[in-house]
Coordinates of C-alpha atoms in Angstrom, one line a residue:
X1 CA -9.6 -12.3 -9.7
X2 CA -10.5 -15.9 -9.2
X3 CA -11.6 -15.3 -5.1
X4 CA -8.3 -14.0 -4.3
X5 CA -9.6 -11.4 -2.2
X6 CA -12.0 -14.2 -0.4
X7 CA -9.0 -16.1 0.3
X8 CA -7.1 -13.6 1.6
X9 CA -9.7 -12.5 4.1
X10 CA -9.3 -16.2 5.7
X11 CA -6.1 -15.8 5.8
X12 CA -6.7 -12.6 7.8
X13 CA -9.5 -13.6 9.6
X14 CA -7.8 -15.2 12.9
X15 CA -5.9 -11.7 13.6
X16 CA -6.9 -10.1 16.7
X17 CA -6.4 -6.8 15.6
X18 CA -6.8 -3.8 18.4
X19 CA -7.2 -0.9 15.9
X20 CA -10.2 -2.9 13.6
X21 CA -13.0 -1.7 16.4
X22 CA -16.0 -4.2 16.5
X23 CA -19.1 -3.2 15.1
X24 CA -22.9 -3.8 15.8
X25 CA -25.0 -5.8 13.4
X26 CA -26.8 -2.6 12.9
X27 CA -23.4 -0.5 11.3
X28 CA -22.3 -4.0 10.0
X29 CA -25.4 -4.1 7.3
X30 CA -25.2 -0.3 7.0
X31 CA -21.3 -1.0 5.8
X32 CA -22.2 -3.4 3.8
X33 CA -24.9 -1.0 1.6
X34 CA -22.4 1.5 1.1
X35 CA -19.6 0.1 0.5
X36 CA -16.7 1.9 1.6
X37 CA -13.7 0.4 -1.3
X38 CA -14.4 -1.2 -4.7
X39 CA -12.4 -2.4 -7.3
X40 CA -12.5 -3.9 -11.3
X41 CA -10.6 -5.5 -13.5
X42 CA -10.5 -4.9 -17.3
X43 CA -8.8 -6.6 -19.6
X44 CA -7.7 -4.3 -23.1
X45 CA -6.4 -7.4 -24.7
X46 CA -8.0 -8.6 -28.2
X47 CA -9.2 -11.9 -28.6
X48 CA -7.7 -14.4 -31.0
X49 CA -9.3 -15.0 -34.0
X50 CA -8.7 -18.7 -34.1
X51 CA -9.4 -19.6 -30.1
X52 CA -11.9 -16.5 -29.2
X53 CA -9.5 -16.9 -25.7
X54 CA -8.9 -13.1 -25.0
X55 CA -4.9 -12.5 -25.4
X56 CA -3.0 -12.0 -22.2
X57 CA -4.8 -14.2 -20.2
X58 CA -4.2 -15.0 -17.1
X59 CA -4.6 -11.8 -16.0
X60 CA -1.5 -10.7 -14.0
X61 CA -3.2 -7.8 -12.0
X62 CA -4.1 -7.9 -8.7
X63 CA -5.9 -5.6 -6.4
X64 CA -6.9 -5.7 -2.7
X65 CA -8.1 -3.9 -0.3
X66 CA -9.2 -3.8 3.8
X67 CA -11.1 -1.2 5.3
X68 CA -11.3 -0.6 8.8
X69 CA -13.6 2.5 10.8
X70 CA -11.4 5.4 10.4
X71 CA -8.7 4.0 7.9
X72 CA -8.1 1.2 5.1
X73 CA -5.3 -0.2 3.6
X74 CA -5.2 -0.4 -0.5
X75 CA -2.7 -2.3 -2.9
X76 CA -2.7 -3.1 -6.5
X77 CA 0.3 -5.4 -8.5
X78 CA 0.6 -5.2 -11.9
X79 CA 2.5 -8.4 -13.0
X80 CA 5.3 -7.9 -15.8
X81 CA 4.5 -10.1 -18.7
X82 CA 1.8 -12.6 -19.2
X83 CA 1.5 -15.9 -17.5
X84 CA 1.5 -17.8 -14.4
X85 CA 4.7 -16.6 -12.7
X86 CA 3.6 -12.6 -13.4
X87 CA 0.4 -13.3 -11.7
X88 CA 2.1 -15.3 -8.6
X89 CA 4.5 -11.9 -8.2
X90 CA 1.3 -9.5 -8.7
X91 CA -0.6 -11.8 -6.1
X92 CA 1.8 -12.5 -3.4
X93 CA 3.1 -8.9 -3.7
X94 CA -0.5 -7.6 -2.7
X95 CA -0.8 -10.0 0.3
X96 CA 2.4 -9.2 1.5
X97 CA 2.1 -5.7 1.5
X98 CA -1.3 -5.7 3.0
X99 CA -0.8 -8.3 6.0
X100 CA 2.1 -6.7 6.9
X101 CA 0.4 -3.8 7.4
X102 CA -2.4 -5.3 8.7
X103 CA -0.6 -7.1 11.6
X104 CA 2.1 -4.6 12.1
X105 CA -0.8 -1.3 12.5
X106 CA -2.3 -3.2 15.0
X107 CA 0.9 -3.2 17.2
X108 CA 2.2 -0.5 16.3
X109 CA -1.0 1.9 17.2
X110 CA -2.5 0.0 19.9
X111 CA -5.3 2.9 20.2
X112 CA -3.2 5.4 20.1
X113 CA -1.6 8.0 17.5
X114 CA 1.6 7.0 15.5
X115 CA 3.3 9.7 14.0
X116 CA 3.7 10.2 10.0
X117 CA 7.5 8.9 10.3
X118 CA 6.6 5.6 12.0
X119 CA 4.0 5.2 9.9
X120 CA 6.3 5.6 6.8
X121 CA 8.5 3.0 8.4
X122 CA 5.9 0.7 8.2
X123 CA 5.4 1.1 4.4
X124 CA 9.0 0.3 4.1
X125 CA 8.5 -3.1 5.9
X126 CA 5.4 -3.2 3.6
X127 CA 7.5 -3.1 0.6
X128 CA 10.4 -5.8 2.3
X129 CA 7.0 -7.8 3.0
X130 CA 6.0 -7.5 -0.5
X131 CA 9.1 -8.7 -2.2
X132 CA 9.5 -11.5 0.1
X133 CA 6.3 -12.9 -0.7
X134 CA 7.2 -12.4 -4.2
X135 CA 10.0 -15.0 -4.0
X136 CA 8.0 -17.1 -1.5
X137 CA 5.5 -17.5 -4.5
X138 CA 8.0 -18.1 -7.4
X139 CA 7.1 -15.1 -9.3
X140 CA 9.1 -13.1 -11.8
X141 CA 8.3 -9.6 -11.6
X142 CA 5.4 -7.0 -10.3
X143 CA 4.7 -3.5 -10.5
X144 CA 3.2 -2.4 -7.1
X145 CA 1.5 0.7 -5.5
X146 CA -0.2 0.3 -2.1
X147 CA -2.1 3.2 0.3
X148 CA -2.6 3.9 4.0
X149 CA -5.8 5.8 4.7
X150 CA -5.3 6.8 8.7
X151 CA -7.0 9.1 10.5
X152 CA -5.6 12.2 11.9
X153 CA -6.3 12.8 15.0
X154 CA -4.6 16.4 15.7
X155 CA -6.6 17.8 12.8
X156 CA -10.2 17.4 13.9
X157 CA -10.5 14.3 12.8
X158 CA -9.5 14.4 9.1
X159 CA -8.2 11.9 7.0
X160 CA -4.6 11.5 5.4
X161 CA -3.3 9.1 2.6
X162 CA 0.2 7.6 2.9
X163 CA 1.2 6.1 -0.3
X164 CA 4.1 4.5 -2.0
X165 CA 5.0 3.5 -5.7
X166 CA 7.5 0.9 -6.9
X167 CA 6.8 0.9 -10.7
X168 CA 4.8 2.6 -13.1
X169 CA 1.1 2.1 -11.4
X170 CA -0.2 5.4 -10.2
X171 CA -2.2 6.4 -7.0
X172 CA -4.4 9.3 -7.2
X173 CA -7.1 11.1 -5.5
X174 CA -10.4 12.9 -6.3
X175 CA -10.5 16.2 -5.0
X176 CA -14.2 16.5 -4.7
X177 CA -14.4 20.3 -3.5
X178 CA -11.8 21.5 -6.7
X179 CA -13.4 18.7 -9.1
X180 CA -9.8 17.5 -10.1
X181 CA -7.7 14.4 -10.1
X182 CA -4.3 14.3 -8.6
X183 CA -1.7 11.9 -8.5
X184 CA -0.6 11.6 -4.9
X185 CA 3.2 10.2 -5.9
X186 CA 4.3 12.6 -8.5
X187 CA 7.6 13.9 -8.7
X188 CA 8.2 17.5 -9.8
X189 CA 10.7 19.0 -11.5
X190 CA 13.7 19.1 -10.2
X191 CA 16.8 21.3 -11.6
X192 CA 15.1 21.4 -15.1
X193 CA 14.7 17.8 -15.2
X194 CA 10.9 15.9 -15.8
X195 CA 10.5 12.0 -15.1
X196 CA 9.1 11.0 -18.1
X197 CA 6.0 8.3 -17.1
X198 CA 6.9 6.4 -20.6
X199 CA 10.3 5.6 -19.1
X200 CA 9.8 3.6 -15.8
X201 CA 11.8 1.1 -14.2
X202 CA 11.2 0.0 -10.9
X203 CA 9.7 -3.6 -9.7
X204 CA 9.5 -6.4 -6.9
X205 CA 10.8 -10.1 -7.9
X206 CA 14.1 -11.1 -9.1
X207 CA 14.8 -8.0 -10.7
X208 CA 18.5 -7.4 -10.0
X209 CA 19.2 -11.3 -9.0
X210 CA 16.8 -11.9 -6.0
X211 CA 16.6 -8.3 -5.1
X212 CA 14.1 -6.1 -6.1
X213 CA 14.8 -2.8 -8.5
X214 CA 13.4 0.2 -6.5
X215 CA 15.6 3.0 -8.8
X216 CA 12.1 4.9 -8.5
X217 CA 10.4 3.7 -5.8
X218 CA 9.0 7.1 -4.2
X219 CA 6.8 7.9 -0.8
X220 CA 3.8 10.5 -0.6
X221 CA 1.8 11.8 1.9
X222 CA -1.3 13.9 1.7
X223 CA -4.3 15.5 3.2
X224 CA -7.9 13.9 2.3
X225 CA -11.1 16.3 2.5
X226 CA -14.9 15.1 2.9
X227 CA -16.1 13.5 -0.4
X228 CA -12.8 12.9 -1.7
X229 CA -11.8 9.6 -3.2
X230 CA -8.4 7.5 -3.1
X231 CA -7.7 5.4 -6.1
X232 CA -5.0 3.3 -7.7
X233 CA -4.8 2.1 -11.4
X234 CA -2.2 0.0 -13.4
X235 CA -0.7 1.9 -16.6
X236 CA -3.9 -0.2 -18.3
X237 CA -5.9 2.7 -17.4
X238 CA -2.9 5.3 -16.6
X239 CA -1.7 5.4 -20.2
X240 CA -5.1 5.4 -21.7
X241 CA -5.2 9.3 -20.7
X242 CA -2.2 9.8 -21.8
X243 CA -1.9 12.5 -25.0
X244 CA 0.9 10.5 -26.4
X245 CA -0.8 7.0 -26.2
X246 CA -4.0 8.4 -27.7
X247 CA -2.0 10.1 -30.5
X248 CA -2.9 13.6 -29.6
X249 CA 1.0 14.8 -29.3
X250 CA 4.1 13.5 -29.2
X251 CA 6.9 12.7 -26.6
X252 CA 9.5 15.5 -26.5
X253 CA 12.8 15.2 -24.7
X254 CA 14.3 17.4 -22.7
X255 CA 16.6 20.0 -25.1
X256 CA 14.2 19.0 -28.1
X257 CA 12.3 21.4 -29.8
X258 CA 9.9 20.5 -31.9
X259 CA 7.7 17.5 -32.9
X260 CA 9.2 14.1 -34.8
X261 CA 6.0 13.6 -36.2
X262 CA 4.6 16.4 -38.8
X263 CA 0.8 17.5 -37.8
X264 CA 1.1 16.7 -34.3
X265 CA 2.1 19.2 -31.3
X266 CA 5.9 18.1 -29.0
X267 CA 4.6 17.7 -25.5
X268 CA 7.3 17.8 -22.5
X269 CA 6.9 15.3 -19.8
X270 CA 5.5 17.8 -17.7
X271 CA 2.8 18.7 -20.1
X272 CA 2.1 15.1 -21.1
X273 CA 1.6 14.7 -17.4
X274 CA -0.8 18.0 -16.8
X275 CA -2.8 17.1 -19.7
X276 CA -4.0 13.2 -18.5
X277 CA -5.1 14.6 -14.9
X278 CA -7.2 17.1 -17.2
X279 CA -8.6 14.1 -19.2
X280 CA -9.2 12.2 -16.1
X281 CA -10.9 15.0 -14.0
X282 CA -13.1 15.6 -17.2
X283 CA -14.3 12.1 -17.5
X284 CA -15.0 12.2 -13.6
X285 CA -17.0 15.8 -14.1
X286 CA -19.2 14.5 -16.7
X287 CA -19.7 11.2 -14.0
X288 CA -20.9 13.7 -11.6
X289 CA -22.9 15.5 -13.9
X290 CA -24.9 12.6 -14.5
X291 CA -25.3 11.4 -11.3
X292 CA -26.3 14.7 -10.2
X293 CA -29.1 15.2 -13.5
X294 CA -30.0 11.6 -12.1
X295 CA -31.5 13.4 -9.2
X296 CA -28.9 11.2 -7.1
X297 CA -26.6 12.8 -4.3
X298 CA -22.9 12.2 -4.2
X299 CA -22.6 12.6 -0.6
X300 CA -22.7 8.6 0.7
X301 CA -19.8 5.8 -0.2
X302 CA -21.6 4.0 -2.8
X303 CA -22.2 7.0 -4.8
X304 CA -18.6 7.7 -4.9
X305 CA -18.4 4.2 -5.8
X306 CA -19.9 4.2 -8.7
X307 CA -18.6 7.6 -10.2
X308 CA -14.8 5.9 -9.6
X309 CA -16.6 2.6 -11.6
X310 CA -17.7 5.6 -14.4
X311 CA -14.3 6.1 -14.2
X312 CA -13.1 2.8 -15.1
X313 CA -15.0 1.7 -18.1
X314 CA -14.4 5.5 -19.3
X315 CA -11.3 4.2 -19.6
X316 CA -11.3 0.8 -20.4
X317 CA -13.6 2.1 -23.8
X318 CA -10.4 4.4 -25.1
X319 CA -8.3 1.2 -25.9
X320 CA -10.2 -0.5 -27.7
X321 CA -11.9 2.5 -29.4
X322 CA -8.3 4.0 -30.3
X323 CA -7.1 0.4 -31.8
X324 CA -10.1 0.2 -34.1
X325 CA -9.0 3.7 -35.4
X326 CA -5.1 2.7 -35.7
X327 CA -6.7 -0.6 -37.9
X328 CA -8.5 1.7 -40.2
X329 CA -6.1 3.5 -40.3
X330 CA -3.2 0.9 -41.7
X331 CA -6.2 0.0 -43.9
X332 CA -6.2 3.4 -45.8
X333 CA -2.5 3.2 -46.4
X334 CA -2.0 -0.2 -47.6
X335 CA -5.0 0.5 -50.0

């Protein structure tokens, strides 16, 4: 929002950096048609009836992202609250994270192969990077998820992701062969035990003092196919597949049995969990679908592009669809 991602490019743009390989002008303009990363962001937030000022502005959320030939670098911030100082954590989180991998890539590779543990070293300095900009820029607190698209170079040339989550904003990928969403940083179960997604601690900023609260902070790597694509997303659109959120089910804790509220089915965690991928890779499917009865092919960037946009305002349209309902609703009941 508001040219951040233009003024971060300056910033950037004096790097000499080894592993960002020159281009002709040819390639340059053929980049620039299909478009190799994208990004939106959606606000859910009502307006006031007395200002018409949408509620929750400034926006807290942040988003970047670099792409090189071969790799990119992606980050998103969610800032905790509303307000100035939410937005300065989200925004100086996001430009820590990505310069420090941006500069330290570059010296680190040097043209040749890095192995997966350096690399995840580098995401930890990422994340030190992150929460020092955080307090550089005054801010409070920020959700952040960033990923490291690299290319591996003892597998034919395929692709791997390298992601990490500090927070409760997801990364995910679109397996294009298997038509089906996957969160790259789950955590399964372990003894018995699911992580609930509603129950999420975890930021930069001055979260314990002037360090940052990392009780969750987890690290995921994964293999990427042709066609598939990378994504992040704040809980704005991560809760809005959720069954619970949409009042399809609700939560059950572990050792409960059965449902608090009469009519609707107990989900565990785990099921809760299954059950927004499924939502997510059926709004995805039907974007293909159309695309595909469009008579357009879904092989080149920008057409990926735009099935991940389908994506978003899928999305963005549950929130304010499922508080019109909820209104109506209280409507009934107080009449």
């Amino acid at each position: 929002p508001d040219e951040g991602a233009a003024g971060l490019k300056r910033k950037l743009a004096d790097l000499d950096v080894p592993w960002q390989q020159q281009q002709d002008q040819q390639q340059h303009q053929q980049q620039q048609q299909q478009q190799q990363a994208c990004g939106s962001a959606i606000s859910l937030y009502d307006c006031d009836a007395a200002t018409g000022r949408r509620n929750g502005e400034p926006i807290a959320d942040c988003y970047g992202a670099l792409t090189y030939r071969g790799g990119a670098l992606l980050a998103l911030a969610d800032g905790v609250n509303w307000g100035e100082r939410p937005r300065a954590a989200a925004r100086g989180a996001v430009y820590g994270f990505l310069r420090h991998l941006h500069q330290e890539l570059a010296v680190a590779q040097g043209g040749k192969a890095i192995s997966s543990d350096a690399a995840f070293r580098l995401l930890q300095g990422a994340v030190q990077a992150a929460q020092a900009q955080v307090l550089a820029a005054q801010g409070t607190l920020t959700t952040l998820v960033g990923a490291v698209v690299l290319q591996q170079r003892l597998r034919g040339g395929k692709h791997c992701c390298l992601s990490v989550v500090v927070g409760d904003s997801p990364a995910y990928v679109w397996r294009a062969a298997s038509q089906e969403v996957v969160e790259l940083n789950h955590q399964p179960p372990l003894h018995g035990f699911h992580r609930d997604p509603r129950v999420c601690p975890g930021c930069l900023g001055f979260a314990l003092g002037d360090a940052p609260d990392l009780s969750n902070v987890s690290y995921a790597i994964t293999s990427l196919s042709k066609g598939d694509v990378v994504f992040l997303a704040s809980d704005g659109v991560a809760d809005n597949f959720d069954p619970v959120v949409r009042k399809q089910a609700s939560a059950r804790a572990i050792g409960e049995g059965s449902s608090r509220h009469p009519g609707i089915s107990a989900l565990s965690p785990a099921m809760c969990h299954k059950m927004t991928l499924a939502e997510m890779s059926g709004v995805l499917k039907a974007a293909c679908r159309r695309q595909q009865q469009g008579g357009s092919s879904l092989s080149g960037s920008g057409k990926r592009r735009q099935v991940v946009q389908q994506h978003l305002r899928a999305a963005a349209a549950v929130g304010p669809q499922q508080q019109e309902q909820e209104q109506l609703q209280e409507q009934r009941e107080a009449t």
